[in-house]
JSON list of C-alpha atoms in Angstrom, two decimals:
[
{"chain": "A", "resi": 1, "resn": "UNK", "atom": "CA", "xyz": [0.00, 0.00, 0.00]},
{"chain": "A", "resi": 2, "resn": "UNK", "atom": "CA", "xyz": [0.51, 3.68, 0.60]},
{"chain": "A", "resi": 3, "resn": "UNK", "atom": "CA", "xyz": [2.11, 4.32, -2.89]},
{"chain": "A", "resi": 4, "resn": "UNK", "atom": "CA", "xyz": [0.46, 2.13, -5.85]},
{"chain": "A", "resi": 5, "resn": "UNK", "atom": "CA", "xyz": [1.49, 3.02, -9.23]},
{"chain": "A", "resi": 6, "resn": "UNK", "atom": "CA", "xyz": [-0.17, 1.80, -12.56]},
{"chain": "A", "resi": 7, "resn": "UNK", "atom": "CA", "xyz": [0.63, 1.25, -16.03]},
{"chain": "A", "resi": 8, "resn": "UNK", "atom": "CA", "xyz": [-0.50, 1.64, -18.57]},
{"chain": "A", "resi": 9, "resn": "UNK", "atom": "CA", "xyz": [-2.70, 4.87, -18.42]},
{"chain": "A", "resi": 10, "resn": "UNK", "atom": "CA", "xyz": [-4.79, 3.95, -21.35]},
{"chain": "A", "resi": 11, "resn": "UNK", "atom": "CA", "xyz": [-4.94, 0.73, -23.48]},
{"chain": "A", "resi": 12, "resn": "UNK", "atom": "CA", "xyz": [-6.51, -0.36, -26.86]},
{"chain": "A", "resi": 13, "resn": "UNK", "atom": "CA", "xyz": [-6.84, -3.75, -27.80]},
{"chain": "A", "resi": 14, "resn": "UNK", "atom": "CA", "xyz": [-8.83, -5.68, -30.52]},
{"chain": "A", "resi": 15, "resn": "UNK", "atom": "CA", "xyz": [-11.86, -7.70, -29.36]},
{"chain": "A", "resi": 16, "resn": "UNK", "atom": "CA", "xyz": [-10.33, -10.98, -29.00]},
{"chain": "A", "resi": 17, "resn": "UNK", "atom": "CA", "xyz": [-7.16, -9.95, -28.18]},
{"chain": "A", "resi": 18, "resn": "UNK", "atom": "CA", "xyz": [-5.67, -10.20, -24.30]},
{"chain": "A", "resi": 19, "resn": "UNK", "atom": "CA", "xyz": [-4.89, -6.91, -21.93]},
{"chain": "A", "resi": 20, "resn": "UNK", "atom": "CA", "xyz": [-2.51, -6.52, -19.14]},
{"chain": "A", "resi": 21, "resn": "UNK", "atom": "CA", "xyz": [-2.27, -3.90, -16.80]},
{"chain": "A", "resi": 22, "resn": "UNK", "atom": "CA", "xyz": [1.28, -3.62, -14.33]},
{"chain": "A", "resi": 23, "resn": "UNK", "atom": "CA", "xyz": [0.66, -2.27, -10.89]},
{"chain": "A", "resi": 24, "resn": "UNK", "atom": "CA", "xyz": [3.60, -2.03, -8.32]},
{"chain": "A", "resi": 25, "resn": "UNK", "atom": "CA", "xyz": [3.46, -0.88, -4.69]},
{"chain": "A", "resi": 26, "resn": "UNK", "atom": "CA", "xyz": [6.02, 0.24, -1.88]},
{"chain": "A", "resi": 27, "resn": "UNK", "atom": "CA", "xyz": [4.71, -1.23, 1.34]},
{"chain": "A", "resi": 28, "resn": "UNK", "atom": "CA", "xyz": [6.11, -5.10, 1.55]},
{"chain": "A", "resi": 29, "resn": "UNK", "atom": "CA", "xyz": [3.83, -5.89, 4.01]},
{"chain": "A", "resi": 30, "resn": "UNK", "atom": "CA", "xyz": [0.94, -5.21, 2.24]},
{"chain": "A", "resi": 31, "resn": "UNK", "atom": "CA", "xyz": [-0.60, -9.03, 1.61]},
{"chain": "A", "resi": 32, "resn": "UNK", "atom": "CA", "xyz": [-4.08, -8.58, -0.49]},
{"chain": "A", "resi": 33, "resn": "UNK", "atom": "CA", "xyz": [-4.28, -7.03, -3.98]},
{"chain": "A", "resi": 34, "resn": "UNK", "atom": "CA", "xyz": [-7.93, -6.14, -5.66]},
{"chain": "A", "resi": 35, "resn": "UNK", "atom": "CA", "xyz": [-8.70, -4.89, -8.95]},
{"chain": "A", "resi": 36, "resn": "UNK", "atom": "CA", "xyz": [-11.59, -2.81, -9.63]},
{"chain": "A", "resi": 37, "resn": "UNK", "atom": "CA", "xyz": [-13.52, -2.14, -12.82]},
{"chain": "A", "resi": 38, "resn": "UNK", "atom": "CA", "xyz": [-15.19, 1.11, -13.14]},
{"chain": "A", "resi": 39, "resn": "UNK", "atom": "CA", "xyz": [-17.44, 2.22, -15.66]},
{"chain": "A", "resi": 40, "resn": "UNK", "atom": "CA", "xyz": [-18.54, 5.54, -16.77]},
{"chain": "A", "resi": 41, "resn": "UNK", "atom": "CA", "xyz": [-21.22, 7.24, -13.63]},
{"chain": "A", "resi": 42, "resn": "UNK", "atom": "CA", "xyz": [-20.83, 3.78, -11.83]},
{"chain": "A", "resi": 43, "resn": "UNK", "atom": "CA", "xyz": [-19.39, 2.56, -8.61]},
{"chain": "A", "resi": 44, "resn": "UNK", "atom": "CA", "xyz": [-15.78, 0.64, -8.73]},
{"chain": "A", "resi": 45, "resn": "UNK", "atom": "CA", "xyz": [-16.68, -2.92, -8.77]},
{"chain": "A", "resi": 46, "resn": "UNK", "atom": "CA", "xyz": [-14.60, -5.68, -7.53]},
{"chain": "A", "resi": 47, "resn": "UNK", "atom": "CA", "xyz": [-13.80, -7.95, -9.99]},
{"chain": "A", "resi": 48, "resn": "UNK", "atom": "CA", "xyz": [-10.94, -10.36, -8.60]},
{"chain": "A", "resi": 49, "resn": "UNK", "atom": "CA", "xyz": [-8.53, -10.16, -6.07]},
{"chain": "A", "resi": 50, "resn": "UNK", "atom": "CA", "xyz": [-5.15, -11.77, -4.66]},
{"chain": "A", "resi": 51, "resn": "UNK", "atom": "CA", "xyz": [-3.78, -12.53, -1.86]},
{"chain": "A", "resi": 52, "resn": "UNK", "atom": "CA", "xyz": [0.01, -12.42, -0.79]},
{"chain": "A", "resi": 53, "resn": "UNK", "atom": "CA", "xyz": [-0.17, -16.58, -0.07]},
{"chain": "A", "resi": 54, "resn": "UNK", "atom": "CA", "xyz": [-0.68, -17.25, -3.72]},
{"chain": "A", "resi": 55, "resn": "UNK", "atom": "CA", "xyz": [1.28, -16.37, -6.79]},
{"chain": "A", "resi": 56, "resn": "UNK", "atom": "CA", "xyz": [-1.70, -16.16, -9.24]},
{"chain": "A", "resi": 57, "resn": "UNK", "atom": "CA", "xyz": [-5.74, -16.56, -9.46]},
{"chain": "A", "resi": 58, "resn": "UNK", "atom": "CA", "xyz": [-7.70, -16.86, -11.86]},
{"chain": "A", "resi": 59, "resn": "UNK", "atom": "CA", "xyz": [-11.70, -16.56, -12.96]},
{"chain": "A", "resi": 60, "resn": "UNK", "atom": "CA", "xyz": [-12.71, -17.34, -16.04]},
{"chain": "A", "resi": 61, "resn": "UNK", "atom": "CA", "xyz": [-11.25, -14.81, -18.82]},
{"chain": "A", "resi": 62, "resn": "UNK", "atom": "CA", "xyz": [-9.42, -12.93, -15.74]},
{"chain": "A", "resi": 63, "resn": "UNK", "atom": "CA", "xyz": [-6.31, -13.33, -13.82]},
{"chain": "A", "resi": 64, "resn": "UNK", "atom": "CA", "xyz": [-4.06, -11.75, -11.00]},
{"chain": "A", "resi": 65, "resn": "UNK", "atom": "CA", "xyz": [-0.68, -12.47, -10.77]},
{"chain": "A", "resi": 66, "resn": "UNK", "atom": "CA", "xyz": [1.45, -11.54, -7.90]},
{"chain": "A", "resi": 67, "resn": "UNK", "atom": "CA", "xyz": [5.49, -10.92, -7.52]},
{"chain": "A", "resi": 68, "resn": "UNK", "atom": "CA", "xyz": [5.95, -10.20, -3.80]},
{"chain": "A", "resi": 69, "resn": "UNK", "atom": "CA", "xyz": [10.28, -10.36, -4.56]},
{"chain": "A", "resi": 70, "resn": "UNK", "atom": "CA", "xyz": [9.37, -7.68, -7.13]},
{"chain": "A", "resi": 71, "resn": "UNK", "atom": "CA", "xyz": [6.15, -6.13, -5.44]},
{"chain": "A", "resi": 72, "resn": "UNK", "atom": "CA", "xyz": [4.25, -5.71, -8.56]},
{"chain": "A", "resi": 73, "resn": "UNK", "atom": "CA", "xyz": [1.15, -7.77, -9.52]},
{"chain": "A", "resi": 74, "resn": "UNK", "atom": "CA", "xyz": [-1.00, -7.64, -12.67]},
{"chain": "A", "resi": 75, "resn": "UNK", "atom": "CA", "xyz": [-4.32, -8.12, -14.28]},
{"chain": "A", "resi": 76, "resn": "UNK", "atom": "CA", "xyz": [-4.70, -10.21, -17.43]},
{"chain": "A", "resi": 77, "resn": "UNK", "atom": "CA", "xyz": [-7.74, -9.94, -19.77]},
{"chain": "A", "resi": 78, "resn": "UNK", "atom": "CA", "xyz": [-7.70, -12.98, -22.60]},
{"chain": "A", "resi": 79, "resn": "UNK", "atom": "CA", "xyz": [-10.25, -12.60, -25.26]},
{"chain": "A", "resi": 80, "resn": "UNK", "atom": "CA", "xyz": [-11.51, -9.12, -24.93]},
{"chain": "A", "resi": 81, "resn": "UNK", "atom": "CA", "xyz": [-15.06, -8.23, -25.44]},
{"chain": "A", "resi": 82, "resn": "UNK", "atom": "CA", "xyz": [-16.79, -4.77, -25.99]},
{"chain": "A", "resi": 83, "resn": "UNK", "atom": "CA", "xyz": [-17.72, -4.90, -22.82]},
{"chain": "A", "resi": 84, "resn": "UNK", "atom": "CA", "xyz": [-14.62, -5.26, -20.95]},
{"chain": "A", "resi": 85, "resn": "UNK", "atom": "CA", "xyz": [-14.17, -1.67, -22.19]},
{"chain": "A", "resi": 86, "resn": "UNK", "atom": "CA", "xyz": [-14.15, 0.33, -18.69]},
{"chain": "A", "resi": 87, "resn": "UNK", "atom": "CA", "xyz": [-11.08, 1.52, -15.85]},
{"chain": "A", "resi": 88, "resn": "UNK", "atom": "CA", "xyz": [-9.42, -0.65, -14.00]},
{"chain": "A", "resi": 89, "resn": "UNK", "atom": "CA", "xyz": [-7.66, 0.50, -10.97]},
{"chain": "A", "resi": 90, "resn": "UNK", "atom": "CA", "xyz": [-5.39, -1.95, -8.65]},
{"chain": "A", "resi": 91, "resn": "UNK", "atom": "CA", "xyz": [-5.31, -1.11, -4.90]},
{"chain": "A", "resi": 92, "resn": "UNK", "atom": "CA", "xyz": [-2.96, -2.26, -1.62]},
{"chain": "A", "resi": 93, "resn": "UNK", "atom": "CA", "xyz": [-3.66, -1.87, 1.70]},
{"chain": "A", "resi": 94, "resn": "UNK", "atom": "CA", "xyz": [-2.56, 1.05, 3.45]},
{"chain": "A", "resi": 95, "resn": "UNK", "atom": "CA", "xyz": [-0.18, 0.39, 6.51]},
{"chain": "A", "resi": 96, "resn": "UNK", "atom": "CA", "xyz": [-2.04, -0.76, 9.56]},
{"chain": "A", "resi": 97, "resn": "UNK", "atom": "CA", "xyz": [-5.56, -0.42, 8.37]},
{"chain": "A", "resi": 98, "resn": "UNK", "atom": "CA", "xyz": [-8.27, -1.97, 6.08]},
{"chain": "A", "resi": 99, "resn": "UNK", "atom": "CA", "xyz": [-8.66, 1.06, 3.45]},
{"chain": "A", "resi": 100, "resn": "UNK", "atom": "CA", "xyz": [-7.11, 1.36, 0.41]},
{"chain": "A", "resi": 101, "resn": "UNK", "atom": "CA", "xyz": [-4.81, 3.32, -1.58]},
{"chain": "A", "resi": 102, "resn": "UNK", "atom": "CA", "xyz": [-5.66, 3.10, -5.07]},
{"chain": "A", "resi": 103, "resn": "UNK", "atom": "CA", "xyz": [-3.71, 3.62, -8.38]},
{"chain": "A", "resi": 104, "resn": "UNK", "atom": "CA", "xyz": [-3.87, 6.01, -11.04]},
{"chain": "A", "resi": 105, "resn": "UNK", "atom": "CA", "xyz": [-5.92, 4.00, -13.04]},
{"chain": "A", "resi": 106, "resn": "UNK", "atom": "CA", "xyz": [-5.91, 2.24, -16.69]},
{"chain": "A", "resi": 107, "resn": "UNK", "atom": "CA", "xyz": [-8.81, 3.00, -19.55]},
{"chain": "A", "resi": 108, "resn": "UNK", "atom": "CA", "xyz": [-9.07, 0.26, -21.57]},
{"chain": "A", "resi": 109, "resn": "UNK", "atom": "CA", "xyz": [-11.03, 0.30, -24.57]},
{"chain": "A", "resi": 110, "resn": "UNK", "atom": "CA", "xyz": [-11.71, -3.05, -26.77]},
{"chain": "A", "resi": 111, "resn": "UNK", "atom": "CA", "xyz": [-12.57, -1.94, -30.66]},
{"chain": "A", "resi": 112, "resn": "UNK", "atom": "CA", "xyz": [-14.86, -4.26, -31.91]},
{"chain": "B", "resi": 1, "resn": "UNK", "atom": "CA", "xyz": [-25.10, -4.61, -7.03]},
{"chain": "B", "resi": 2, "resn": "UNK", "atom": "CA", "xyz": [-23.36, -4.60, -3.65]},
{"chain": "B", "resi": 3, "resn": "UNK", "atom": "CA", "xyz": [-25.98, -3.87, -0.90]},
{"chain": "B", "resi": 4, "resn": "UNK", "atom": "CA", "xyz": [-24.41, -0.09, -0.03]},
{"chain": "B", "resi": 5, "resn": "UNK", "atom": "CA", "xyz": [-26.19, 3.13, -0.82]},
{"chain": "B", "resi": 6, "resn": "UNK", "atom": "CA", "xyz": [-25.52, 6.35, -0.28]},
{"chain": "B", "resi": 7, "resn": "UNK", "atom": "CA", "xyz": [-27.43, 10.03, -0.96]},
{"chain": "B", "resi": 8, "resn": "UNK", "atom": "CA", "xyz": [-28.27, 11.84, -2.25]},
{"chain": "B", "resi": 9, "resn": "UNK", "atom": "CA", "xyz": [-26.95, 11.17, -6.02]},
{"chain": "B", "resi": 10, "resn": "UNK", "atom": "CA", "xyz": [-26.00, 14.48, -7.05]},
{"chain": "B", "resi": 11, "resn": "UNK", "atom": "CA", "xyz": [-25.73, 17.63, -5.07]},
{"chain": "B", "resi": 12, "resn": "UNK", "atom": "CA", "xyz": [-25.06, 21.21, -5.92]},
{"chain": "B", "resi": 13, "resn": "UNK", "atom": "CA", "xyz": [-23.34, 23.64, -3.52]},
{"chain": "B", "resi": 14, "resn": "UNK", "atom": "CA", "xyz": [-21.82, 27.34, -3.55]},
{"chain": "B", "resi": 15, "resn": "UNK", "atom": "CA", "xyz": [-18.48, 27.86, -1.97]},
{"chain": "B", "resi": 16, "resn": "UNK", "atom": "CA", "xyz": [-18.38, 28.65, 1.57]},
{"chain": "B", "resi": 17, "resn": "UNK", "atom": "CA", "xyz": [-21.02, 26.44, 2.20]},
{"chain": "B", "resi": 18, "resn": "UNK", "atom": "CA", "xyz": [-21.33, 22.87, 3.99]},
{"chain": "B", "resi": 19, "resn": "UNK", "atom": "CA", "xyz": [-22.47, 19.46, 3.08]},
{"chain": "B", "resi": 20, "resn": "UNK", "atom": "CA", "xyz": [-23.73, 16.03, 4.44]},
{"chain": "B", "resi": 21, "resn": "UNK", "atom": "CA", "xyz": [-23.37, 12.87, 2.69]},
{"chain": "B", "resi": 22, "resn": "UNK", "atom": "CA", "xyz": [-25.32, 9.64, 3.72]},
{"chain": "B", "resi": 23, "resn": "UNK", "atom": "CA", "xyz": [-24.10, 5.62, 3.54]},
{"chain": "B", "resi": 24, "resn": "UNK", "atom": "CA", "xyz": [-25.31, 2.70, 4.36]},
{"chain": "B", "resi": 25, "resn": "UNK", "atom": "CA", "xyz": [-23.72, -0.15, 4.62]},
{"chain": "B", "resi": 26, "resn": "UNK", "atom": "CA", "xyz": [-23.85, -3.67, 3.76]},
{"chain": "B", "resi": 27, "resn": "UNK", "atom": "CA", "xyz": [-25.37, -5.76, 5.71]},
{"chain": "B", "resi": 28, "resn": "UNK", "atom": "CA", "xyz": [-23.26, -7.25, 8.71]},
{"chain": "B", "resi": 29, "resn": "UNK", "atom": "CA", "xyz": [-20.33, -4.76, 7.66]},
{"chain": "B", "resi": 30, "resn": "UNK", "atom": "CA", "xyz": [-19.23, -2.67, 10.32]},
{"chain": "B", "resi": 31, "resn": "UNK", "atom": "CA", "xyz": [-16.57, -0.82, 8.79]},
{"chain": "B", "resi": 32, "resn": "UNK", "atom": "CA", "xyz": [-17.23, 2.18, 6.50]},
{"chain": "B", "resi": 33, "resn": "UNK", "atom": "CA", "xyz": [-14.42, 3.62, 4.41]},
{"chain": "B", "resi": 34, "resn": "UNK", "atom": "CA", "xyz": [-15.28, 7.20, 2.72]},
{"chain": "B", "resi": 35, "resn": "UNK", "atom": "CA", "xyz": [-12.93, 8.25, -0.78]},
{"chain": "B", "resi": 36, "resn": "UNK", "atom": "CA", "xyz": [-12.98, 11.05, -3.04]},
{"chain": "B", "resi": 37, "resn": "UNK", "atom": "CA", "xyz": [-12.38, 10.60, -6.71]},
{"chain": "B", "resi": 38, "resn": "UNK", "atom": "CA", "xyz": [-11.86, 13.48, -8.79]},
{"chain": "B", "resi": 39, "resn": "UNK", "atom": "CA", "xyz": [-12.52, 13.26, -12.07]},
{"chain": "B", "resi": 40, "resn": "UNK", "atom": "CA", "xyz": [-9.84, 10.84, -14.29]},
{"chain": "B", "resi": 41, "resn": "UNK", "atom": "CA", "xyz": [-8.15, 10.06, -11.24]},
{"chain": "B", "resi": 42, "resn": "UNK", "atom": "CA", "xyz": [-8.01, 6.82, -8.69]},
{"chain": "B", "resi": 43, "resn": "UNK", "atom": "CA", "xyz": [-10.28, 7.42, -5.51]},
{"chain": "B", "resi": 44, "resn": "UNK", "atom": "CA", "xyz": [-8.53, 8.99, -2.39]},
{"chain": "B", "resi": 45, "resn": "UNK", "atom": "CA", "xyz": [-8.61, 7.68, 1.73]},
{"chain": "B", "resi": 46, "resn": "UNK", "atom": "CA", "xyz": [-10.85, 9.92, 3.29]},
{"chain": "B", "resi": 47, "resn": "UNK", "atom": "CA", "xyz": [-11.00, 8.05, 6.56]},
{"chain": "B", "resi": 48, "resn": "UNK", "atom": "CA", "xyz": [-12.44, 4.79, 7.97]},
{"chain": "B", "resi": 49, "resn": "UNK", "atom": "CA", "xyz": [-14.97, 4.35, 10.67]},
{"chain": "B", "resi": 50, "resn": "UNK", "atom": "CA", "xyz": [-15.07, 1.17, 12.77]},
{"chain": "B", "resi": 51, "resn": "UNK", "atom": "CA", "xyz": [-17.88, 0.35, 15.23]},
{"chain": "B", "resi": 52, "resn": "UNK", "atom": "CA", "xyz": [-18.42, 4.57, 15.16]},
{"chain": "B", "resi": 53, "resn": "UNK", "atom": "CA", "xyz": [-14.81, 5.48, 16.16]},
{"chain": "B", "resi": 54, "resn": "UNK", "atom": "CA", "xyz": [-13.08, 7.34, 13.54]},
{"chain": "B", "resi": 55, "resn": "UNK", "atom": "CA", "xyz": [-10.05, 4.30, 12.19]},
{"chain": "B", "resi": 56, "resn": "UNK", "atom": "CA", "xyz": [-7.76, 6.24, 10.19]},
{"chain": "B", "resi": 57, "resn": "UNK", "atom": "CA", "xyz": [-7.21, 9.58, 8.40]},
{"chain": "B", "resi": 58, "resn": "UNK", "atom": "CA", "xyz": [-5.92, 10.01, 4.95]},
{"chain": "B", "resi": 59, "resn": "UNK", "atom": "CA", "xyz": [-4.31, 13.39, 3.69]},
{"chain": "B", "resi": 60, "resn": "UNK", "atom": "CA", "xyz": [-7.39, 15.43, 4.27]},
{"chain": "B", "resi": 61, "resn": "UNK", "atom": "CA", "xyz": [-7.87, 18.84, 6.09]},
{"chain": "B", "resi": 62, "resn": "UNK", "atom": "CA", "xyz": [-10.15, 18.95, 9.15]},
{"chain": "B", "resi": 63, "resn": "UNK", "atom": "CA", "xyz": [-12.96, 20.30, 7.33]},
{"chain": "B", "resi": 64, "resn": "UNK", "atom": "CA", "xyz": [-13.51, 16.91, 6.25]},
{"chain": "B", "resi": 65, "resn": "UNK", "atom": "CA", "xyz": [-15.63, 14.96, 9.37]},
{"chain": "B", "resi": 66, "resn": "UNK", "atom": "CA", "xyz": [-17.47, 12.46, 10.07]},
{"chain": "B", "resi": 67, "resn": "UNK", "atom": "CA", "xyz": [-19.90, 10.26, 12.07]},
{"chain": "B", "resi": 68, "resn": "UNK", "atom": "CA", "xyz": [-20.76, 6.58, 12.10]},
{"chain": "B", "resi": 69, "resn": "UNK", "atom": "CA", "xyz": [-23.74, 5.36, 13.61]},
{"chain": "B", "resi": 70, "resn": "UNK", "atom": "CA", "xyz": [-25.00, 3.03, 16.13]},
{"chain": "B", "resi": 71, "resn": "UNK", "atom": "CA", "xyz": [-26.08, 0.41, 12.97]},
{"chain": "B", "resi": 72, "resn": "UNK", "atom": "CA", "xyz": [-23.20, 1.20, 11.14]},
{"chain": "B", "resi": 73, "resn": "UNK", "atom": "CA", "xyz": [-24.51, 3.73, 8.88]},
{"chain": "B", "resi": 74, "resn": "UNK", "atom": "CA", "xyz": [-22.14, 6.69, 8.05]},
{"chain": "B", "resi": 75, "resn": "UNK", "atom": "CA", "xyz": [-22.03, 10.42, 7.14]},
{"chain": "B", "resi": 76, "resn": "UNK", "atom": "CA", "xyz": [-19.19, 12.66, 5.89]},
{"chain": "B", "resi": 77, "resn": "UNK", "atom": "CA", "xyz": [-19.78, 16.57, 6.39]},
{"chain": "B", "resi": 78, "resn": "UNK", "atom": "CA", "xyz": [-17.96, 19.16, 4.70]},
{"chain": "B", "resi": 79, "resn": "UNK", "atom": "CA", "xyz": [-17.10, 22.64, 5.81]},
{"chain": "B", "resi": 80, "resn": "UNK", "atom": "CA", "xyz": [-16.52, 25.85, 4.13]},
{"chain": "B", "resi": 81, "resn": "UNK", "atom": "CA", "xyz": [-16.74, 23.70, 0.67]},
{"chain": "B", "resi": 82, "resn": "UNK", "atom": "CA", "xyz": [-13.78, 24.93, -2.19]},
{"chain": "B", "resi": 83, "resn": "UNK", "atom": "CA", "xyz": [-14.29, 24.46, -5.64]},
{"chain": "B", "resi": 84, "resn": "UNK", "atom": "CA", "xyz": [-11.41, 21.21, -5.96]},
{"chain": "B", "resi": 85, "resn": "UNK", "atom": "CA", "xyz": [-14.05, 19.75, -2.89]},
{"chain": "B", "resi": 86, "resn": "UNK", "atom": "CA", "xyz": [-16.12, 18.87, -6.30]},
{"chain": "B", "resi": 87, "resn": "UNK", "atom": "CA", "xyz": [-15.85, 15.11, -7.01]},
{"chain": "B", "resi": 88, "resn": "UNK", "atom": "CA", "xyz": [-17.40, 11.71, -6.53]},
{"chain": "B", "resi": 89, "resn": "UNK", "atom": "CA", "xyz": [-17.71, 10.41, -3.43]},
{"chain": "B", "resi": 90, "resn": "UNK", "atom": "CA", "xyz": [-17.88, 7.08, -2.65]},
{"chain": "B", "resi": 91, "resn": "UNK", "atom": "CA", "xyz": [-17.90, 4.89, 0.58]},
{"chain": "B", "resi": 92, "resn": "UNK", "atom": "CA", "xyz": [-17.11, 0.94, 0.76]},
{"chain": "B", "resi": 93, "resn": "UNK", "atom": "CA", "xyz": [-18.22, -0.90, 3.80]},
{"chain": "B", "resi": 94, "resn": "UNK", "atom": "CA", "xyz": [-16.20, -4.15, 4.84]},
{"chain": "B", "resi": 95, "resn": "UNK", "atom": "CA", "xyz": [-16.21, -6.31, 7.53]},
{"chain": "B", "resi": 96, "resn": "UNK", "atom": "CA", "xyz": [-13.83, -5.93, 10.36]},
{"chain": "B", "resi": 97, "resn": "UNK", "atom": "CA", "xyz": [-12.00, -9.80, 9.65]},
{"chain": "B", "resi": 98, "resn": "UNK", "atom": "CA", "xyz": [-11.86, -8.76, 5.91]},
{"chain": "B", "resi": 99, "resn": "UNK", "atom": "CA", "xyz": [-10.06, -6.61, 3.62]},
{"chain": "B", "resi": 100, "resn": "UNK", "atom": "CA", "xyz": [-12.68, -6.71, 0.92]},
{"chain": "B", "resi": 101, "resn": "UNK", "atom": "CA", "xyz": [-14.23, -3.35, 0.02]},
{"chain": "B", "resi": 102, "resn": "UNK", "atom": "CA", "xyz": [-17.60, -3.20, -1.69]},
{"chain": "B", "resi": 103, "resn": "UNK", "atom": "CA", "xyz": [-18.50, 0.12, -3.09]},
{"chain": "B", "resi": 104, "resn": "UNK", "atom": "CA", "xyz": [-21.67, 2.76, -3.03]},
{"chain": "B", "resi": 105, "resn": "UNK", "atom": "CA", "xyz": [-22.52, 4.10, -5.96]},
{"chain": "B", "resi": 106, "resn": "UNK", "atom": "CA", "xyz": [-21.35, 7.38, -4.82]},
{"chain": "B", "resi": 107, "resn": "UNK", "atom": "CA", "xyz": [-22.82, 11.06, -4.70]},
{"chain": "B", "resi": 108, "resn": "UNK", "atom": "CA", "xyz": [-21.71, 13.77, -7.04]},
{"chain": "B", "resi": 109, "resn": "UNK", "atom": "CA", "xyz": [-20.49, 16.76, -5.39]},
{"chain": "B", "resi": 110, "resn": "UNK", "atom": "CA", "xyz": [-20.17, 20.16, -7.31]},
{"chain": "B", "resi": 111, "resn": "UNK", "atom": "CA", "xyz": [-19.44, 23.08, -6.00]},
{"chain": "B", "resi": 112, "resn": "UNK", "atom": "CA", "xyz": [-19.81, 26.48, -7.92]}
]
């Protein structure tokens, strides 16, 4: 937690094609990882997250890896649809409590 | 959808002036987490209440308070409101064993 950055800022893929997004974070005790998808006038929604026991989870066309040496993780998309189009932001903890410090966040937009 | 609400949706304020937002949590969630998101940006720690004592304090002035209630519900006032107060704001409710978040859909805040 405390400082999350994210990469890329925007990203455009063809439908059908995969998407990863890089996050890396400075607190090494930080231990759970979510990624949130955010489209336009809506709430961040919770779409998967990791935690520091595991290197990598997946559901279905998404997957978190994690690199605690390294402290980055990342979110992989395979086959794109339309409808992934949205932001994602990653999060960590922040030191000593259950809130979040979020990153910058990635647009992602899937041309059909 | 996630079980938190908040109000109102949108709200409209003059400088100088102050504001009340409402949450509600999820059910059996006794932690409330309040962020502000400006717009293209990742949301920002507000604070976090837990079992209505105030749990934490992001980079926010003291303008910024709040209140938790009795069944967990949660308000964030703002004083003397400045224009870069406009923004979404969105609380998450959690449990206190648990790091997951689940968001409200957030009120919109601008101030003129």
């Amino acid at each position: 937690g405390e400082n999350v950055e994210q990469h890329p800022s925007t990203l455009s893929v063809q439908e059908g094609d995969s998407a990863v997004i890089k996050c890396t974070y400075s607190d090494s005790a930080s231990n759970y990882f979510p990624w949130y998808k955010q489209e336009l006038g809506k709430r961040p929604q919770l779409i998967i997250d990791i935690r520091s026991n595991v290197g990598e989870k997946k559901d279905q066309r998404i997957a978190v890896t994690l690199n605690k040496t390294a402290k980055h993780f990342s979110l992989h998309i395979t086959e794109t649809q339309p409808e992934d189009s949205a932001v994602y932001f990653c999060a960590a903890p922040r030191t000593g409590r259950r809130a979040l410090t979020f990153g910058s966040g990635t647009r992602l937009q899937v041309q059909p | 959808e996630t079980g938190v609400t908040q109000s109102p949706t949108h709200l409209i304020k003059t400088r100088g002036q102050q504001v009340t937002l409402r949450c509600s949590s999820q059910s059996g969630h006794n932690t409330v987490s309040w962020y502000q998101q400006a717009l293209g940006q990742g949301p920002q720690f507000i604070f976090q209440y837990y079992r209505e004592e105030e749990n934490g304090r992001g980079n926010f002035p003291p303008r910024f308070s709040g209140l938790q209630f009795p069944n967990y519900s949660s308000e964030l006032n703002v004083n003397a409101l400045e224009l870069d107060d406009s923004a979404l704001y969105l609380c998450a409710s959690s449990s206190g064993d648990t790091d997951t978040q689940y968001f409200g859909p957030g009120t919109r805040l601008t101030v003129l």
